[in-house]
PDB file of C-alpha atoms in Angstrom:
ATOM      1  CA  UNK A   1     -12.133 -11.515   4.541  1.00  0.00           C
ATOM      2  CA  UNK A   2      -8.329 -11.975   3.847  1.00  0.00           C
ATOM      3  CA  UNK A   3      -6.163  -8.876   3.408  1.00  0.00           C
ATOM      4  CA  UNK A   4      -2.752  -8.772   2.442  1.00  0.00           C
ATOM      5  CA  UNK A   5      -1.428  -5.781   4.191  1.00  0.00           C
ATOM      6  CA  UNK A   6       1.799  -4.517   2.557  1.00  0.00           C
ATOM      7  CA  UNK A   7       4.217  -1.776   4.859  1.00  0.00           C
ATOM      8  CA  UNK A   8       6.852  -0.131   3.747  1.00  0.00           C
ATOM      9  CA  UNK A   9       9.313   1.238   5.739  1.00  0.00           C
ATOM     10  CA  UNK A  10      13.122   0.465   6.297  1.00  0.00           C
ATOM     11  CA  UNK A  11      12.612   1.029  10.211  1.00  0.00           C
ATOM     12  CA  UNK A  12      10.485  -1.312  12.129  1.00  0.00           C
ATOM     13  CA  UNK A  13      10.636   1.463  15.082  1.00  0.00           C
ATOM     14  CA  UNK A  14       8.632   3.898  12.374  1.00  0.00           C
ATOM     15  CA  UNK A  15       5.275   5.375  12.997  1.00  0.00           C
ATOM     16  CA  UNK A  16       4.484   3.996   9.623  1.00  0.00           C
ATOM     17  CA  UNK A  17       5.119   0.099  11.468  1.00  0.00           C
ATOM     18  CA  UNK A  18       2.920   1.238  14.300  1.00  0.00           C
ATOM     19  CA  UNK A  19       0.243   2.416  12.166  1.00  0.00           C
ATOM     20  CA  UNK A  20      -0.017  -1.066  10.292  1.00  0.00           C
ATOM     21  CA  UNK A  21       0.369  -2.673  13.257  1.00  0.00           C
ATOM     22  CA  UNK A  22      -2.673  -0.614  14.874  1.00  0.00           C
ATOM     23  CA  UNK A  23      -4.184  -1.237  11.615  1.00  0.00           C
ATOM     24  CA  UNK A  24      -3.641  -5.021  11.525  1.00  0.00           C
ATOM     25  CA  UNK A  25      -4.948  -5.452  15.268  1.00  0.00           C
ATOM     26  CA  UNK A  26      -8.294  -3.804  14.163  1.00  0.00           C
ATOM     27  CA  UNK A  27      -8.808  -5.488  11.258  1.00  0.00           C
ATOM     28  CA  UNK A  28      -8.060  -9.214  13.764  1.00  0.00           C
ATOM     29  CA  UNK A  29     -10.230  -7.842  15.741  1.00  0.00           C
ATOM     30  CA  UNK A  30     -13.147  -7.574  13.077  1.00  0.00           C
ATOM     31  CA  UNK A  31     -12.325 -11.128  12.711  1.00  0.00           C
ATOM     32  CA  UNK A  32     -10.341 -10.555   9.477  1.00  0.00           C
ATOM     33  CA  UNK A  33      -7.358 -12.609   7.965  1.00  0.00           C
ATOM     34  CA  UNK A  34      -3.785 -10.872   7.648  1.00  0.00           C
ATOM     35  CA  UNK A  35      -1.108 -11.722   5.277  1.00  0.00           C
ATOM     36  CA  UNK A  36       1.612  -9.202   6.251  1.00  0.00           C
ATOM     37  CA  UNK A  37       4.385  -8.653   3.526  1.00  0.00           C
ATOM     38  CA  UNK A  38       7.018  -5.790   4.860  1.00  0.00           C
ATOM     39  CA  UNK A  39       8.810  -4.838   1.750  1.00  0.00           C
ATOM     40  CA  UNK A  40      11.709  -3.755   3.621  1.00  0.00           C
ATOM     41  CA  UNK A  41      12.721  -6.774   5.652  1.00  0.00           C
ATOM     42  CA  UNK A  42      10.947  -9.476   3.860  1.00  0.00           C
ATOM     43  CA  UNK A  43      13.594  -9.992   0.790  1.00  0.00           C
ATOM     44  CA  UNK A  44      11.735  -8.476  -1.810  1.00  0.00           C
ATOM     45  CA  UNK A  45      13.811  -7.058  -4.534  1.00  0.00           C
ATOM     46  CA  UNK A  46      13.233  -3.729  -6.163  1.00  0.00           C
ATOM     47  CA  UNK A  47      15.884  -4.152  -8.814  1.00  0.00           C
ATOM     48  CA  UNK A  48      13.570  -4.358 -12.078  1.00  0.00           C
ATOM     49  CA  UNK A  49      15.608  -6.407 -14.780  1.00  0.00           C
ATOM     50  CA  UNK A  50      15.529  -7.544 -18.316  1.00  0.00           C
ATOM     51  CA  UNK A  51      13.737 -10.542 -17.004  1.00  0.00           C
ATOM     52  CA  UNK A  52      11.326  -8.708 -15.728  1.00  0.00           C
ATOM     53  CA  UNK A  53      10.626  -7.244 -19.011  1.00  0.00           C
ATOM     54  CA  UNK A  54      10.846 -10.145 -21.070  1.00  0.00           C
ATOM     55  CA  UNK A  55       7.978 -11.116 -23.141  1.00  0.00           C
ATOM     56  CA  UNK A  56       6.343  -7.633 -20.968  1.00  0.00           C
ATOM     57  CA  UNK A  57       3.177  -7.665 -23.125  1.00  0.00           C
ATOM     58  CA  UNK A  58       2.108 -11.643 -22.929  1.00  0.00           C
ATOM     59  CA  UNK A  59      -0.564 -12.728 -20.525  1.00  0.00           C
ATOM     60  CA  UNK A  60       0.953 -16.129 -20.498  1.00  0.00           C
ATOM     61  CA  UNK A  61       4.491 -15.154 -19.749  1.00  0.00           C
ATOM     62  CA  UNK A  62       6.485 -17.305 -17.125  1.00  0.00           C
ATOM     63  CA  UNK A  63       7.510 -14.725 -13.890  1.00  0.00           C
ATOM     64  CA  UNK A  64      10.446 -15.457 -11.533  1.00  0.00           C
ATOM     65  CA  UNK A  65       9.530 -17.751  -8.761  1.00  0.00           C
ATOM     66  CA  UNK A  66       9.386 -14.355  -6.711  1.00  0.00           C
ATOM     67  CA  UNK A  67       7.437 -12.342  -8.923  1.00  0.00           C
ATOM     68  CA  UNK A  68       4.441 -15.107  -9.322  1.00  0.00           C
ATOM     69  CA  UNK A  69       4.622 -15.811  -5.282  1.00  0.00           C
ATOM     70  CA  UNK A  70       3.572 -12.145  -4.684  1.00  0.00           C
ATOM     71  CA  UNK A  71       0.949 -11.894  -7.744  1.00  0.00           C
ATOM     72  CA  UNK A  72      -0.583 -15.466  -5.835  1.00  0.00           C
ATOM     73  CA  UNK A  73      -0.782 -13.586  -2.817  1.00  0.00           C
ATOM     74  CA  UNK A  74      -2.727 -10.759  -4.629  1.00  0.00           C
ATOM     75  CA  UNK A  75      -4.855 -13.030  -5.816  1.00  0.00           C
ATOM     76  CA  UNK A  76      -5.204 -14.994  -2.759  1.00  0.00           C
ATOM     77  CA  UNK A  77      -6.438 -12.449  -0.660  1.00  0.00           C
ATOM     78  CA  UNK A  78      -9.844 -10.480  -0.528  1.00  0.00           C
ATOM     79  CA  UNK A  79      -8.773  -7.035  -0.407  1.00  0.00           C
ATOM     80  CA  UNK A  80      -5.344  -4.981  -0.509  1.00  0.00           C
ATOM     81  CA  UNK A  81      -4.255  -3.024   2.113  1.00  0.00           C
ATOM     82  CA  UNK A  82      -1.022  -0.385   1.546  1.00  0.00           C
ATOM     83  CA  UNK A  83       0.618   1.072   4.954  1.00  0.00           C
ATOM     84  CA  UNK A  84       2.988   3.746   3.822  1.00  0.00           C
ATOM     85  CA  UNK A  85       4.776   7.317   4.522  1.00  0.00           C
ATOM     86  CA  UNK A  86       4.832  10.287   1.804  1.00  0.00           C
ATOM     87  CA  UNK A  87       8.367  10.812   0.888  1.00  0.00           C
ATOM     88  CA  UNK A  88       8.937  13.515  -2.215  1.00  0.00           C
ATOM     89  CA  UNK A  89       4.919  13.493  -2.104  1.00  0.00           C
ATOM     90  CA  UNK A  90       4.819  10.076  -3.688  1.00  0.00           C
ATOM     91  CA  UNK A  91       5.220   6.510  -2.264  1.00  0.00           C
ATOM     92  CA  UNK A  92       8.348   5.245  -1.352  1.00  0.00           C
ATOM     93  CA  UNK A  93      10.750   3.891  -4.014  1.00  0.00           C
ATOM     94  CA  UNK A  94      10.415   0.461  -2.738  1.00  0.00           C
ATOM     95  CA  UNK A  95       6.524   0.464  -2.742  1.00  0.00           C
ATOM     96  CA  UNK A  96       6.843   1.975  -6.752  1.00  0.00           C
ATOM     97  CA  UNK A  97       8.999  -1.023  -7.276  1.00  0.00           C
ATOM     98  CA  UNK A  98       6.786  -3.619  -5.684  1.00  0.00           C
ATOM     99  CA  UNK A  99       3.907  -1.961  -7.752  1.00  0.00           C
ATOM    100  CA  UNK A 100       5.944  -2.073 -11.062  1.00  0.00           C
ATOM    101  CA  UNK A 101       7.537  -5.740 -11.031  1.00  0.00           C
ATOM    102  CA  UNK A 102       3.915  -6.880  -9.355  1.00  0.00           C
ATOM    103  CA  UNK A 103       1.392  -5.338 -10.908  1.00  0.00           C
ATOM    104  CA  UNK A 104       1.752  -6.145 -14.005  1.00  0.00           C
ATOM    105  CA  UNK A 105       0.207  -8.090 -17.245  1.00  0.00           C
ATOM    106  CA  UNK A 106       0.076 -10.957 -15.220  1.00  0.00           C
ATOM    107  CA  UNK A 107      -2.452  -9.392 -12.715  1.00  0.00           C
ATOM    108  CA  UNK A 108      -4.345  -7.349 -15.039  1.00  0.00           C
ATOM    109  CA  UNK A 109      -8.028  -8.461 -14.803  1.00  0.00           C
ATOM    110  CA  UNK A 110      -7.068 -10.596 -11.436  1.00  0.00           C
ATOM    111  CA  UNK A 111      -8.409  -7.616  -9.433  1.00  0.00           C
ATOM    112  CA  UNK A 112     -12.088  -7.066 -10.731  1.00  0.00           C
ATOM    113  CA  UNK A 113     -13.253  -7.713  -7.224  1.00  0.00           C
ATOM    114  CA  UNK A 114     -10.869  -6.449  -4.999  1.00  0.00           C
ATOM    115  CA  UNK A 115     -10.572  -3.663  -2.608  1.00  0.00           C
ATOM    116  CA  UNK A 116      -7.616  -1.177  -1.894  1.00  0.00           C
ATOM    117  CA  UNK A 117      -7.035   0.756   0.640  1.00  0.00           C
ATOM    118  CA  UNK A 118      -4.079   3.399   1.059  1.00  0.00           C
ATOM    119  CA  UNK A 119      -3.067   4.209   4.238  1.00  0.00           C
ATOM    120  CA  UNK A 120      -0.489   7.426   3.516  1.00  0.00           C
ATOM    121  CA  UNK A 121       1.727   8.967   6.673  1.00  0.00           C
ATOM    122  CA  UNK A 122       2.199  12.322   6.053  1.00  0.00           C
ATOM    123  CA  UNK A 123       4.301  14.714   7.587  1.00  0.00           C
ATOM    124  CA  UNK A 124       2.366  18.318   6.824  1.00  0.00           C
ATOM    125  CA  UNK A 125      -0.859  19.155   7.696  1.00  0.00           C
ATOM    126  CA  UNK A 126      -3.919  19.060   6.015  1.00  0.00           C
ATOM    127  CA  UNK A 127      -3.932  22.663   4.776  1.00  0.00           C
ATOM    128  CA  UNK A 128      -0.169  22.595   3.856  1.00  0.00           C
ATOM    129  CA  UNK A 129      -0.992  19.644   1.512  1.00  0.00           C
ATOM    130  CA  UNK A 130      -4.197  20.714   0.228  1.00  0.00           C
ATOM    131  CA  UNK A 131      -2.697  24.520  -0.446  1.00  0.00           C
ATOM    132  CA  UNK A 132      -0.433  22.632  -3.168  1.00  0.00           C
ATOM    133  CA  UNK A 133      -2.899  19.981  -4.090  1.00  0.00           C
ATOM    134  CA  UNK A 134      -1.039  17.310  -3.098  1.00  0.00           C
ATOM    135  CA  UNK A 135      -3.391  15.602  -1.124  1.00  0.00           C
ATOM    136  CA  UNK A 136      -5.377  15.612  -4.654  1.00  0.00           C
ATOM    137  CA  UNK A 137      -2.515  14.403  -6.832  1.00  0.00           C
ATOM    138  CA  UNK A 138      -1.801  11.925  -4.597  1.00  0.00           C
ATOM    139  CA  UNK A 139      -5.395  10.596  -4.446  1.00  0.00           C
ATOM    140  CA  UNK A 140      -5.731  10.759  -8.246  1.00  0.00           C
ATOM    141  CA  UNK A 141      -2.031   8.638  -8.793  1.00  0.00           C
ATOM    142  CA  UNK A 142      -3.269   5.692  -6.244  1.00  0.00           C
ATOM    143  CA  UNK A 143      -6.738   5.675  -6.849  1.00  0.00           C
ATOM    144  CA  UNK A 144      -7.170   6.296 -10.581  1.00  0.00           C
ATOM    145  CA  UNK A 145      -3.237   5.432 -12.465  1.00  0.00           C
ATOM    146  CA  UNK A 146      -2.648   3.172 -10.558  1.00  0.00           C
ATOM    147  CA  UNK A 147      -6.043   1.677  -9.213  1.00  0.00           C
ATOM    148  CA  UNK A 148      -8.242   2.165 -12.536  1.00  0.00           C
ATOM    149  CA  UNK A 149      -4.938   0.318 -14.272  1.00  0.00           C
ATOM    150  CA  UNK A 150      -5.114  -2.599 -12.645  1.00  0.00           C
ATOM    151  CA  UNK A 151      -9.171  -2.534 -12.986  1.00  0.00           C
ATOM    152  CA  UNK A 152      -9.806  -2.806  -8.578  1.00  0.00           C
ATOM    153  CA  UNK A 153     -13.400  -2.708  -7.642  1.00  0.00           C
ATOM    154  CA  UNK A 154     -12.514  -0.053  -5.134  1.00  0.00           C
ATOM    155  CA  UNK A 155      -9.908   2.336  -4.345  1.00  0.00           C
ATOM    156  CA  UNK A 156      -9.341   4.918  -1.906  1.00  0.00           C
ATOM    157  CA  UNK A 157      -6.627   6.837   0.205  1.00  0.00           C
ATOM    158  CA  UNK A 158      -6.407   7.616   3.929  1.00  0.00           C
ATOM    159  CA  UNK A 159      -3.927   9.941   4.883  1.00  0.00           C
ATOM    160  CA  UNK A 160      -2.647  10.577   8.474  1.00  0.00           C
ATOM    161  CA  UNK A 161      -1.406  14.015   8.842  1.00  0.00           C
ATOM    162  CA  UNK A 162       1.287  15.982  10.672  1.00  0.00           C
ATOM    163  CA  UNK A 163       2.981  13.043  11.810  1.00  0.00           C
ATOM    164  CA  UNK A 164       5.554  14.726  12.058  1.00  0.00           C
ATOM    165  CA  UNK A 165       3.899  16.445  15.565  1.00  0.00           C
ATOM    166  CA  UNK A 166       5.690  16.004  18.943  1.00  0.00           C
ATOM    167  CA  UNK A 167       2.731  15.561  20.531  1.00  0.00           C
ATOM    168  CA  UNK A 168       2.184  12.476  22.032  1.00  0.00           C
ATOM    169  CA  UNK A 169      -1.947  12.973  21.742  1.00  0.00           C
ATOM    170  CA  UNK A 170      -1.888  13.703  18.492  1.00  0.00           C
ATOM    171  CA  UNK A 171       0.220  10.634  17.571  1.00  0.00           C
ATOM    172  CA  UNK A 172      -1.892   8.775  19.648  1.00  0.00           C
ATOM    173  CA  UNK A 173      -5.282   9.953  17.867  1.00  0.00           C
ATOM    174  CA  UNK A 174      -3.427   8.526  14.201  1.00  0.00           C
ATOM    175  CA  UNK A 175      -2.685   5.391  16.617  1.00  0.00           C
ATOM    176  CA  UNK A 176      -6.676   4.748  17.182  1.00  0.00           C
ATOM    177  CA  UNK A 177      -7.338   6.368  13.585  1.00  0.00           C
ATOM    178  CA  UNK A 178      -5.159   3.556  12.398  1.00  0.00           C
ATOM    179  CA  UNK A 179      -6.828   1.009  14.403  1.00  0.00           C
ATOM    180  CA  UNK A 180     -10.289   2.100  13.584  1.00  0.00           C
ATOM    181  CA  UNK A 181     -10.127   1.926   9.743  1.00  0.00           C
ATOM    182  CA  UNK A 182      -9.215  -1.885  10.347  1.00  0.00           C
ATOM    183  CA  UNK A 183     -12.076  -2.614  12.745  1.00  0.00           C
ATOM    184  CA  UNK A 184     -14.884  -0.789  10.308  1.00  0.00           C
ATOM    185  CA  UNK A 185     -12.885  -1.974   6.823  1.00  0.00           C
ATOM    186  CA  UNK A 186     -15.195  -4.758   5.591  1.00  0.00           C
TER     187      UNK A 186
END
């Protein structure tokens, strides 16, 4: 299977990078293909412009040279694989980007057969997040706006709480978490 795992995160010294990367090692070692795009550091830009919008509704528009390169990967690859943390309990404004130039008219109906997978960093608990539903607005955003939109076989969210926690254990325990998803994701 080839995955194009997607991080976002503007430090590389993040628990969010460590997660992917836990999560990338798993998924090599279950004999998987990675395509790793880090939003952050790999040039793409958020800035959506009247280009973008041009023509917005036409299967058969022309995309920038940058836009079609990332919709190829998304098609190239087997399954989709988001690493990310939960700022203002939503994704970060680069990922929204990504997903708004990206996922767009173009792609619509590319994805009948592919598989997402959300892999949130979070920095309350479970019961602080589920006392406000966020943990269920969250889910229903990525798995059913934004997943049933672009028509994906498969959606679901895994979030890794209280990373904010100076515990080294517990950090370590999201560490394996991390690296366990990608050794069982098939």
């Amino acid at each position: 299977m080839k995955a194009l795992v997607t991080v976002t995160h503007p430090r590389k010294d993040s628990l969010t990078y460590a997660v992917m990367e836990r999560f990338v090692e798993g998924m090599k070692q279950n004999k998987h293909e990675v395509d790793l795009l880090h939003l952050d550091h790999d040039g793409f830009d958020p800035i959506y412009t009247v280009e973008d919008e041009k023509d917005w509704m036409n299967p058969d528009k022309i995309f920038s040279p940058q836009v079609q390169k990332e919709m190829d990967r998304i098609t190239d690859a087997d399954t989709l694989v988001f690493v990310f943390p939960l700022w203002q309990y939503s994704v970060p404004s680069m990922l929204k980007a990504y997903l708004d130039k990206i996922w767009n008219v173009g792609i619509y109906g590319k994805m009948g057969e592919k598989k997402v997978i959300w892999i949130c960093l979070t920095g309350g608990d479970q019961a602080h997040m589920a006392k406000y539903k966020r943990e269920e607005v969250l889910t229903h955003y990525l798995n059913v706006l934004v997943s049933g939109y672009a028509r994906v076989k498969e959606s679901r969210v895994e979030l890794l709480y209280d990373t904010l926690s100076e515990s080294k254990q517990h950090i370590e325990s999201l560490l394996e978490r991390a690296n366990q998803l990608g050794r069982d994701y098939d």
